[in-house]
Coordinates of C-alpha atoms in Angstrom, one line a residue:
M19 CA -19.7 -59.2 14.6
Q20 CA -18.7 -59.2 11.0
I21 CA -20.9 -57.8 8.2
E22 CA -21.5 -60.3 5.5
V23 CA -20.9 -59.6 1.8
G24 CA -23.5 -62.1 0.7
S25 CA -23.2 -65.3 -1.3
G26 CA -21.7 -64.6 -4.7
S27 CA -20.9 -61.2 -6.0
Q28 CA -23.8 -60.7 -8.4
P29 CA -26.4 -58.2 -7.0
V30 CA -29.9 -59.6 -6.9
G31 CA -33.3 -57.9 -7.5
S32 CA -34.0 -55.7 -10.5
G33 CA -30.4 -54.4 -10.6
P34 CA -28.9 -51.1 -9.6
R35 CA -29.7 -47.9 -11.3
I36 CA -27.0 -47.0 -13.8
C37 CA -26.5 -43.5 -15.1
R38 CA -23.9 -41.2 -16.7
G39 CA -22.2 -38.9 -14.3
V40 CA -22.7 -35.2 -14.3
K41 CA -20.4 -32.9 -12.2
S42 CA -21.9 -31.5 -9.1
G43 CA -19.4 -30.1 -6.6
K44 CA -16.7 -32.7 -5.8
R45 CA -18.9 -35.6 -6.8
L46 CA -20.7 -36.8 -9.9
V47 CA -24.5 -37.1 -9.8
C48 CA -26.8 -39.1 -12.1
G49 CA -27.4 -37.6 -15.5
E50 CA -28.7 -39.6 -18.4
P51 CA -29.8 -43.1 -17.5
V52 CA -28.0 -46.0 -19.2
N53 CA -30.0 -48.8 -20.9
D54 CA -27.6 -50.2 -23.4
P55 CA -27.2 -53.9 -22.3
R56 CA -23.5 -53.8 -23.3
V57 CA -22.8 -50.8 -21.2
V58 CA -24.8 -52.3 -18.3
D59 CA -22.8 -55.5 -18.5
E60 CA -19.5 -53.7 -18.5
A61 CA -20.5 -51.5 -15.5
M62 CA -21.7 -54.6 -13.6
R63 CA -18.5 -56.4 -14.4
L64 CA -16.6 -53.6 -12.5
V65 CA -19.2 -53.7 -9.7
D66 CA -18.7 -57.4 -9.4
E67 CA -14.9 -56.9 -9.1
F68 CA -15.5 -54.5 -6.3
L69 CA -17.7 -57.0 -4.5
S70 CA -15.2 -59.8 -5.1
R71 CA -12.3 -57.8 -3.5
V72 CA -14.4 -56.8 -0.5
E73 CA -15.2 -60.5 0.0
R74 CA -11.5 -61.3 -0.3
H75 CA -10.6 -58.7 2.4
K76 CA -13.6 -58.8 4.6
A77 CA -11.5 -59.8 7.6
V78 CA -10.2 -56.2 7.7
L79 CA -13.0 -54.3 5.9
L80 CA -16.1 -55.7 7.6
S81 CA -14.9 -56.9 11.0
D82 CA -15.9 -55.1 14.2
S83 CA -12.4 -55.4 15.6
S84 CA -9.8 -55.5 12.8
T85 CA -9.4 -52.5 10.4
P86 CA -7.3 -51.5 7.4
F87 CA -5.4 -49.1 9.7
D88 CA -4.1 -51.7 12.2
Y89 CA -1.0 -52.4 10.1
A90 CA 0.0 -48.7 10.1
V91 CA -0.8 -48.3 13.9
D92 CA 1.4 -51.3 14.8
A93 CA 4.2 -50.6 12.4
L94 CA 4.5 -46.9 13.4
S95 CA 4.3 -47.7 17.2
N96 CA 7.1 -50.2 17.0
W97 CA 9.2 -48.0 14.7
L98 CA 8.9 -45.0 17.0
S99 CA 10.2 -47.0 19.9
T100 CA 13.2 -47.9 17.9
I101 CA 13.8 -44.3 16.8
E102 CA 13.6 -43.1 20.5
G103 CA 16.5 -45.4 21.3
R104 CA 18.5 -44.3 18.3
I105 CA 18.0 -40.6 19.3
K106 CA 19.5 -41.3 22.7
D107 CA 22.5 -43.1 21.0
S108 CA 23.2 -40.3 18.5
N109 CA 26.6 -38.7 19.0
D110 CA 26.2 -36.5 15.9
E111 CA 24.0 -33.5 16.4
G112 CA 22.9 -33.4 12.8
I113 CA 21.8 -37.1 12.8
A114 CA 20.1 -36.6 16.2
N115 CA 18.1 -33.7 14.8
L116 CA 17.2 -35.8 11.7
R117 CA 15.9 -38.6 14.0
K118 CA 13.9 -36.1 16.1
A119 CA 12.2 -34.8 12.9
M120 CA 11.4 -38.3 11.8
R121 CA 10.0 -39.1 15.2
E122 CA 7.7 -36.1 15.0
A123 CA 6.5 -37.0 11.5
G124 CA 5.9 -40.6 12.7
K125 CA 3.9 -39.4 15.7
K126 CA 1.6 -37.3 13.5
M127 CA 1.1 -40.2 11.1
L128 CA 0.3 -42.5 14.1
E129 CA -2.2 -40.0 15.4
L130 CA -3.9 -40.0 12.0
A131 CA -3.9 -43.8 11.7
R132 CA -5.5 -44.2 15.2
R133 CA -8.1 -41.6 14.4
A134 CA -8.9 -43.2 11.1
R135 CA -9.3 -46.6 12.8
E136 CA -11.9 -45.2 15.2
E137 CA -13.8 -43.5 12.4
W138 CA -13.7 -46.7 10.4
L139 CA -15.3 -48.8 13.2
S140 CA -17.9 -46.1 14.0
T141 CA -18.8 -44.8 10.6
Y142 CA -17.1 -46.0 7.4
R143 CA -17.5 -49.8 8.1
E144 CA -21.3 -49.4 8.7
E145 CA -21.7 -47.3 5.5
L146 CA -19.7 -49.9 3.5
G147 CA -22.0 -52.6 4.8
E148 CA -25.1 -50.6 3.8
L149 CA -23.7 -50.1 0.3
L150 CA -23.2 -53.8 -0.1
G151 CA -26.8 -54.4 1.0
K152 CA -28.1 -51.9 -1.5
L153 CA -26.1 -53.5 -4.3
R154 CA -27.5 -56.9 -3.4
S155 CA -31.1 -55.6 -3.3
G156 CA -30.8 -53.5 -6.5
E157 CA -31.3 -50.2 -4.6
A158 CA -27.9 -48.8 -5.3
T159 CA -27.1 -46.1 -7.8
V160 CA -24.1 -46.7 -10.1
V161 CA -22.5 -43.6 -11.7
I162 CA -20.3 -44.2 -14.8
R163 CA -17.9 -42.1 -16.7
G164 CA -15.5 -42.8 -19.6
E165 CA -15.8 -45.2 -22.5
P166 CA -17.2 -48.5 -21.5
L167 CA -17.0 -50.1 -24.9
N168 CA -13.5 -49.0 -25.9
I169 CA -10.8 -50.9 -24.2
D170 CA -8.2 -48.3 -25.2
K171 CA -10.0 -45.7 -23.1
P172 CA -10.5 -45.5 -19.3
F173 CA -13.8 -46.4 -17.9
T174 CA -14.9 -45.8 -14.3
V175 CA -17.7 -46.9 -12.0
L176 CA -18.5 -44.7 -8.9
L177 CA -20.5 -45.7 -5.9
Y178 CA -21.3 -43.2 -3.1
T179 CA -22.4 -43.2 0.5
D180 CA -22.4 -40.1 2.9
H181 CA -18.7 -40.6 3.8
L182 CA -17.4 -43.0 1.2
A183 CA -16.7 -42.7 -2.5
V184 CA -15.9 -46.0 -4.2
K185 CA -14.0 -45.8 -7.5
V186 CA -13.6 -48.8 -9.7
E187 CA -11.5 -48.0 -12.8
R188 CA -10.7 -50.1 -15.8
V189 CA -7.2 -48.8 -16.9
A190 CA -6.9 -47.9 -20.6
K191 CA -5.3 -50.5 -22.9
S192 CA -4.1 -52.8 -20.2
G193 CA -7.7 -53.6 -19.0
S194 CA -6.6 -54.0 -15.4
I195 CA -8.9 -52.9 -12.7
T196 CA -8.1 -50.7 -9.7
V197 CA -10.4 -50.2 -6.7
S198 CA -10.2 -47.4 -4.2
I199 CA -12.4 -46.1 -1.4
T200 CA -12.0 -42.3 -0.7
L201 CA -12.7 -41.4 2.9
T202 CA -14.5 -38.0 3.6
G203 CA -14.6 -36.2 6.9
L204 CA -11.1 -37.2 8.1
D205 CA -9.1 -34.1 9.1
G206 CA -5.4 -34.1 8.5
V207 CA -2.5 -32.6 10.5
H208 CA 0.3 -30.2 9.9
V209 CA 3.8 -31.5 10.2
I210 CA 6.4 -28.8 10.7
T211 CA 10.0 -29.8 9.9
P212 CA 13.2 -27.8 10.2
K213 CA 15.8 -27.6 7.4
L214 CA 18.0 -30.6 8.0
F215 CA 19.9 -31.0 4.7
S216 CA 22.1 -28.5 2.8
D217 CA 20.8 -26.9 -0.4
D218 CA 23.2 -29.1 -2.4
L219 CA 21.3 -32.2 -1.1
L220 CA 17.8 -30.7 -0.6
R221 CA 17.1 -29.3 -4.0
P222 CA 18.0 -32.4 -6.0
M223 CA 16.0 -34.5 -3.5
Q224 CA 13.0 -32.4 -4.3
Y225 CA 13.6 -32.7 -8.0
G226 CA 13.7 -36.4 -7.7
L227 CA 10.4 -36.6 -6.0
L228 CA 8.8 -34.1 -8.4
M229 CA 10.0 -36.0 -11.5
T230 CA 8.6 -39.3 -10.2
D231 CA 5.9 -39.8 -7.6
A232 CA 5.0 -36.2 -6.8
T233 CA 2.8 -33.7 -8.7
I234 CA 2.3 -29.9 -8.6
D235 CA -1.3 -29.1 -7.7
K236 CA -2.4 -25.5 -7.8
G237 CA 1.3 -24.6 -7.2
Y238 CA 1.8 -26.9 -4.3
P239 CA 4.2 -29.9 -4.4
Q240 CA 2.0 -32.9 -3.5
M241 CA 2.4 -36.7 -3.3
D242 CA 0.1 -39.7 -2.7
T243 CA 1.8 -42.8 -1.3
N244 CA 0.9 -46.0 0.4
Q245 CA 4.4 -46.5 1.8
L246 CA 5.1 -45.4 5.4
W247 CA 8.8 -44.8 4.8
Q248 CA 8.1 -42.5 1.8
A249 CA 5.5 -40.6 3.8
I250 CA 8.1 -39.8 6.4
I251 CA 10.7 -38.8 3.8
W252 CA 8.4 -36.2 2.3
P253 CA 8.3 -33.6 5.1
L254 CA 12.1 -34.0 5.6
T255 CA 12.5 -33.1 2.0
W256 CA 10.2 -30.0 2.2
P257 CA 11.1 -28.0 5.3
G258 CA 8.4 -26.0 6.9
R259 CA 4.7 -26.8 7.0
N260 CA 3.3 -29.9 5.4
Y261 CA -0.3 -31.0 5.4
V262 CA -0.7 -34.8 5.8
F263 CA -4.0 -36.8 5.7
I264 CA -5.3 -40.2 4.9
S265 CA -7.2 -39.8 1.6
S266 CA -8.3 -43.3 0.7
L267 CA -7.8 -47.1 0.7
G268 CA -6.5 -49.1 -2.2
I269 CA -8.4 -52.4 -2.4
N270 CA -5.9 -54.6 -4.3
D271 CA -6.0 -58.3 -5.1
G272 CA -3.5 -59.1 -2.4
D273 CA -4.0 -56.5 0.2
V274 CA -5.6 -53.3 1.4
K275 CA -3.4 -50.2 1.6
I276 CA -3.7 -46.8 3.1
T277 CA -3.0 -43.8 0.8
W278 CA -1.4 -40.9 2.5
Q279 CA -1.6 -37.5 0.8
L280 CA 1.2 -35.0 1.6
T281 CA 1.3 -31.3 0.5
A282 CA 4.2 -28.9 1.0
I283 CA 2.3 -25.9 2.1
D284 CA 5.3 -23.5 2.5
H285 CA 6.6 -24.3 -1.0
R286 CA 3.7 -23.0 -3.1
G287 CA 4.8 -21.5 -6.4
V288 CA 8.4 -22.6 -6.1
F289 CA 8.0 -24.9 -9.1
G290 CA 5.7 -24.1 -12.0
S291 CA 5.7 -27.4 -13.9
K292 CA 7.6 -30.7 -14.2
A293 CA 9.1 -29.4 -17.5
E294 CA 10.8 -26.6 -15.5
V295 CA 12.0 -29.1 -13.0
A296 CA 13.5 -31.2 -15.8
E297 CA 15.4 -28.2 -17.0
E298 CA 16.7 -27.5 -13.6
V299 CA 17.9 -31.1 -13.2
L300 CA 20.1 -30.8 -16.3
R301 CA 21.8 -27.7 -14.7
L302 CA 22.9 -29.7 -11.6
D303 CA 26.5 -30.4 -11.1
D304 CA 27.6 -34.1 -11.0
N305 CA 27.3 -34.5 -7.2
A306 CA 23.8 -33.0 -7.1
F307 CA 22.8 -35.0 -10.1
I308 CA 23.8 -38.2 -8.3
T309 CA 21.6 -37.1 -5.3
F310 CA 18.7 -36.5 -7.7
L311 CA 19.0 -40.1 -9.0
L312 CA 18.8 -41.4 -5.5
S313 CA 15.5 -39.6 -4.9
A314 CA 14.2 -40.6 -8.3
V315 CA 15.0 -44.3 -7.7
L316 CA 13.3 -44.1 -4.3
G317 CA 10.3 -43.0 -6.2
D318 CA 10.0 -44.9 -9.5
G319 CA 13.0 -47.2 -9.2
S320 CA 14.0 -50.6 -8.1
V321 CA 17.1 -52.2 -6.5
D322 CA 18.1 -55.8 -7.1
T323 CA 20.7 -57.5 -4.9
E324 CA 20.6 -61.0 -6.4
K325 CA 24.0 -62.4 -7.3
E326 CA 25.1 -61.6 -10.9
R327 CA 21.9 -59.4 -11.2
E328 CA 22.9 -56.5 -8.9
S329 CA 21.2 -53.5 -10.4
I330 CA 19.6 -50.1 -9.8
R331 CA 16.8 -49.3 -12.3
L332 CA 14.5 -46.4 -13.0
T333 CA 11.3 -47.1 -14.9
I334 CA 9.7 -44.3 -17.0
G335 CA 6.4 -44.6 -18.9
N336 CA 6.7 -44.0 -22.6
S337 CA 4.3 -41.0 -22.3
K338 CA 6.8 -39.3 -19.9
Y339 CA 9.9 -40.1 -21.9
G340 CA 10.0 -36.8 -23.8
L341 CA 10.3 -35.0 -20.5
W342 CA 13.1 -37.3 -19.3
R343 CA 15.1 -37.5 -22.6
G344 CA 17.9 -35.2 -21.6
I345 CA 18.1 -36.6 -18.1
V346 CA 18.3 -40.2 -19.6
E347 CA 21.2 -39.1 -21.9
R348 CA 23.1 -37.8 -18.9
M349 CA 22.4 -41.1 -17.0
V350 CA 23.8 -43.1 -19.9
S351 CA 26.9 -41.0 -19.8
L352 CA 27.3 -42.2 -16.2
G353 CA 27.1 -45.9 -17.2
F354 CA 23.4 -46.5 -17.2
K355 CA 21.9 -48.6 -20.1
E356 CA 18.5 -47.9 -21.6
H357 CA 16.0 -50.7 -22.5
D358 CA 12.6 -50.6 -24.0
N359 CA 9.9 -52.8 -22.5
K360 CA 7.3 -52.9 -25.2
R361 CA 4.9 -55.1 -23.4
L362 CA 4.6 -52.7 -20.4
K363 CA 5.1 -49.6 -22.6
V364 CA 7.9 -48.3 -20.4
K365 CA 11.6 -47.4 -20.6
V366 CA 13.9 -49.1 -18.1
I367 CA 17.2 -47.2 -17.5
G368 CA 19.5 -49.4 -15.4
I369 CA 23.0 -49.6 -14.1
Y370 CA 24.4 -53.1 -13.2
S371 CA 27.0 -55.1 -11.4
S372 CA 30.0 -53.3 -9.9
R373 CA 28.7 -49.9 -11.2
A374 CA 25.5 -50.4 -9.3
V375 CA 27.3 -51.3 -6.1
A376 CA 29.6 -48.2 -6.5
L377 CA 26.6 -45.9 -7.0
A378 CA 24.8 -47.3 -3.9
Q379 CA 28.0 -46.7 -1.9
R380 CA 28.3 -43.2 -3.2
W381 CA 24.7 -42.4 -2.2
L382 CA 25.2 -43.7 1.3
G383 CA 28.6 -42.0 1.7
D384 CA 26.8 -39.0 3.1
P385 CA 26.2 -39.6 6.9
L386 CA 22.8 -38.0 6.9
I387 CA 21.6 -39.9 3.9
R388 CA 22.9 -43.1 5.4
A389 CA 21.2 -42.4 8.7
L390 CA 17.9 -41.6 6.9
V391 CA 18.0 -44.9 4.9
E392 CA 19.1 -47.0 7.9
D393 CA 16.4 -45.7 10.2
L394 CA 13.6 -45.9 7.7
S395 CA 14.6 -49.3 6.6
Q396 CA 13.3 -50.5 10.0
L397 CA 9.8 -50.0 8.8
P398 CA 8.2 -53.2 7.6
D399 CA 7.3 -51.9 4.1
A400 CA 10.8 -50.4 3.4
E401 CA 12.1 -53.4 1.4
K402 CA 13.6 -51.1 -1.2
L403 CA 15.7 -49.3 1.4
R404 CA 16.9 -52.6 2.9
R405 CA 18.0 -53.8 -0.6
L406 CA 19.9 -50.5 -1.1
L407 CA 21.8 -51.1 2.2
T408 CA 22.6 -54.6 1.1
L409 CA 23.8 -53.5 -2.3
A410 CA 26.1 -50.8 -0.8
S411 CA 27.6 -53.5 1.5
L412 CA 28.7 -55.7 -1.4
R413 CA 32.3 -55.9 -2.5
I414 CA 33.1 -54.1 -5.7
K415 CA 35.0 -56.2 -8.3
P416 CA 37.4 -53.8 -9.9
L417 CA 36.7 -53.0 -13.5
G418 CA 39.1 -54.6 -15.8
R419 CA 39.8 -57.7 -13.7
S420 CA 37.9 -59.9 -16.2
S421 CA 39.4 -58.4 -19.3
I422 CA 42.6 -59.1 -21.3
E423 CA 44.6 -57.1 -23.8
V424 CA 44.2 -59.0 -27.1
I425 CA 46.3 -56.6 -29.2
D426 CA 47.9 -53.4 -28.4
G427 CA 45.3 -50.9 -27.1
I428 CA 42.3 -53.2 -27.3
R429 CA 41.1 -54.9 -24.1
M430 CA 38.2 -57.4 -24.4
S431 CA 36.2 -58.8 -21.5
V432 CA 35.9 -62.5 -20.8
Q433 CA 32.2 -63.4 -20.7
M434 CA 30.3 -66.6 -20.1
V435 CA 27.9 -67.4 -22.9
G436 CA 25.6 -70.4 -23.6
R437 CA 26.5 -74.1 -23.4
G438 CA 29.5 -73.7 -21.2
C439 CA 31.4 -71.5 -23.6
V440 CA 33.2 -68.1 -23.3
A441 CA 33.6 -65.2 -25.6
L442 CA 35.8 -62.1 -25.7
K443 CA 33.7 -59.0 -26.2
I444 CA 34.1 -55.2 -26.6
T445 CA 31.2 -52.8 -27.1
R446 CA 31.1 -49.4 -28.8
K447 CA 28.2 -47.0 -29.2
Y448 CA 29.0 -46.2 -32.8
R449 CA 29.3 -48.6 -35.7
E450 CA 32.3 -46.8 -37.1
D451 CA 34.3 -47.3 -33.9
A452 CA 33.3 -51.0 -33.8
L453 CA 34.3 -51.5 -37.4
V454 CA 37.8 -50.1 -36.7
I455 CA 38.3 -52.6 -33.8
Q456 CA 37.0 -55.5 -35.9
E457 CA 39.4 -54.6 -38.7
R458 CA 42.4 -54.3 -36.3
L459 CA 41.6 -57.7 -34.8
R460 CA 41.2 -59.4 -38.2
S461 CA 44.5 -57.9 -39.4
A462 CA 46.1 -59.5 -36.3
G463 CA 44.7 -62.9 -37.3
Y464 CA 41.6 -63.1 -35.1
N465 CA 38.3 -63.8 -36.8
A466 CA 36.3 -61.2 -34.9
M467 CA 32.6 -60.8 -35.5
L468 CA 30.5 -57.6 -35.4
R469 CA 26.9 -57.6 -34.1
E470 CA 24.4 -54.7 -33.6
L471 CA 22.9 -54.3 -30.2
K472 CA 19.9 -52.1 -29.2
D473 CA 22.2 -49.4 -27.8
G474 CA 25.4 -49.9 -29.7
F475 CA 27.6 -52.6 -31.3
V476 CA 29.6 -55.5 -30.0
V477 CA 32.8 -57.0 -31.4
S478 CA 33.4 -60.6 -30.2
I479 CA 35.8 -63.5 -30.6
I480 CA 33.9 -66.7 -29.9
N481 CA 35.0 -69.8 -28.0
D482 CA 36.1 -71.9 -31.1
E483 CA 38.2 -68.9 -32.4
I484 CA 39.9 -68.5 -29.0
K485 CA 41.0 -72.2 -29.0
M486 CA 42.9 -71.6 -32.3
H487 CA 45.3 -69.2 -30.5
P488 CA 47.3 -70.8 -27.6
G489 CA 48.5 -67.5 -26.2
L490 CA 44.9 -66.2 -26.0
V491 CA 43.8 -69.5 -24.4
A492 CA 46.4 -69.1 -21.7
E493 CA 45.2 -65.6 -20.8
V494 CA 41.6 -66.5 -20.8
C495 CA 42.2 -69.5 -18.6
K496 CA 43.9 -67.3 -16.0
I497 CA 40.7 -65.2 -15.9
L498 CA 38.4 -68.3 -15.7
R499 CA 40.5 -69.8 -12.9
R500 CA 40.1 -66.7 -10.8
M501 CA 36.3 -66.5 -11.6
H502 CA 36.0 -70.2 -10.5
E503 CA 37.8 -69.5 -7.2
E504 CA 35.6 -66.5 -6.5
A505 CA 32.4 -68.4 -7.3
I506 CA 33.4 -71.2 -4.9
S507 CA 34.3 -68.7 -2.1
E508 CA 31.0 -66.9 -2.6
G509 CA 29.1 -70.2 -2.4
N510 CA 27.8 -69.7 -6.0
K511 CA 27.7 -73.4 -7.1
R512 CA 25.9 -72.7 -10.3
R513 CA 28.4 -70.2 -11.5
A514 CA 31.3 -72.3 -10.4
W515 CA 29.9 -75.2 -12.4
R516 CA 29.5 -73.1 -15.5
V517 CA 33.0 -71.7 -15.3
A518 CA 34.5 -75.2 -14.7
K519 CA 32.7 -76.4 -17.8
A520 CA 34.1 -73.5 -19.9
M521 CA 37.6 -74.3 -18.6
K522 CA 37.2 -77.9 -19.7
K523 CA 36.1 -76.8 -23.2
L524 CA 39.2 -74.6 -23.5
N525 CA 41.4 -77.4 -22.1
C526 CA 42.7 -75.1 -19.4
P527 CA 45.4 -76.7 -17.3
A528 CA 44.4 -77.7 -13.8
Q529 CA 47.1 -75.6 -12.1
G530 CA 48.6 -72.3 -13.2
P531 CA 49.4 -68.8 -12.2
R532 CA 46.6 -66.6 -11.0
A533 CA 45.5 -63.6 -13.0

């Protein structure tokens, strides 16, 4: 049997009762009734979005056989079988102990997912169906909070049953809508984990989580996540007792996801605030800071392995940037570049190409870290970990192989630009330094141009200027010939075509010595 949502999402009848929420225990109760038609319309718009998403995912939300927890049950069951085999194959005691701890955490999560599945079929699903019926008949109560008529402010609609709390929120400024269903009555479990990493690794790993996905709630480090691999990493990062439970479901456009809440019970009071953590991060030595970056990227970062776009990036909301400012400055000193995404109102701090590959290889150079990433990458939702492994496996192109010394002491990189042309470029953070380089090049007879970038200045010699200097053409052609050979060997036809076009424009000889 499958409960029906009903035809269309608009409730029928006289319409639900809508009221302003007043705090009463953990829930809001009805206070002042709402009669303003504009507020009613906005509240019903959010209710309609909830109904629309339930209809979209009714195969897992309203079925008497499928549930939102089946994915986690199947994924964890299969993964635990894999880990059992890897434990038996472990020759290193430290790695074997790490895998045993992961196995225990995975077993507890599987226990929770199975229990939640049973409760969904026996209780939650029925209550969700009853709520849908009341919304259709106009018998439901809709509690609101926030600013319904101000798009720059958040606005929330709340719907309650005995064991469900539906939250439909319009996000401030963006106007996007999130839908979640909190589950009450589900007990959690304690996961007890031994200390597996040295302090030099453990503390920066904790900092990375606290500065990204985690919070400090009443003194306890805590994190909500819908990713299985991240939920398993948490207790490994916080040795001792951790309380784990399934708190809610996220009803998204494309899927339904479980939210796991994890609390480090034995670490209460260790950290007072994120501001204190940020100060501690700046005190880390270079090796520990690199470990912090790994943990932070696993939280709010991304890894790209596409050819010519290899990168590791960390995204920071503008509202959090003040907290991160000193950390970002240290990241820039390591080769990261900072960009401002005004549309999304975030800062993106990224490291690219060979530097990104080298950083990934450094992260996975520690045997325990590599084992952790390799084992968790077997979970179906661990795409970020799989990309990290791929990035670390790439060949590093030594820095300087695509640069030539134009005049004594000034090396400029050969870069492909638009329309099959090349340019020689060199960047400097400060204008004064760039001006010195430009003047030296011009004194040597090169018409070098200076242009301001967002995070510095670039001095360049364009394609037409290169052609006026035969010696320069010869050196650039050596680089282009090698780039063409590499593109062909890597199967990158598009890049090979672009390089060949640039060689033709410079009249590069067909044969010649390699760079």
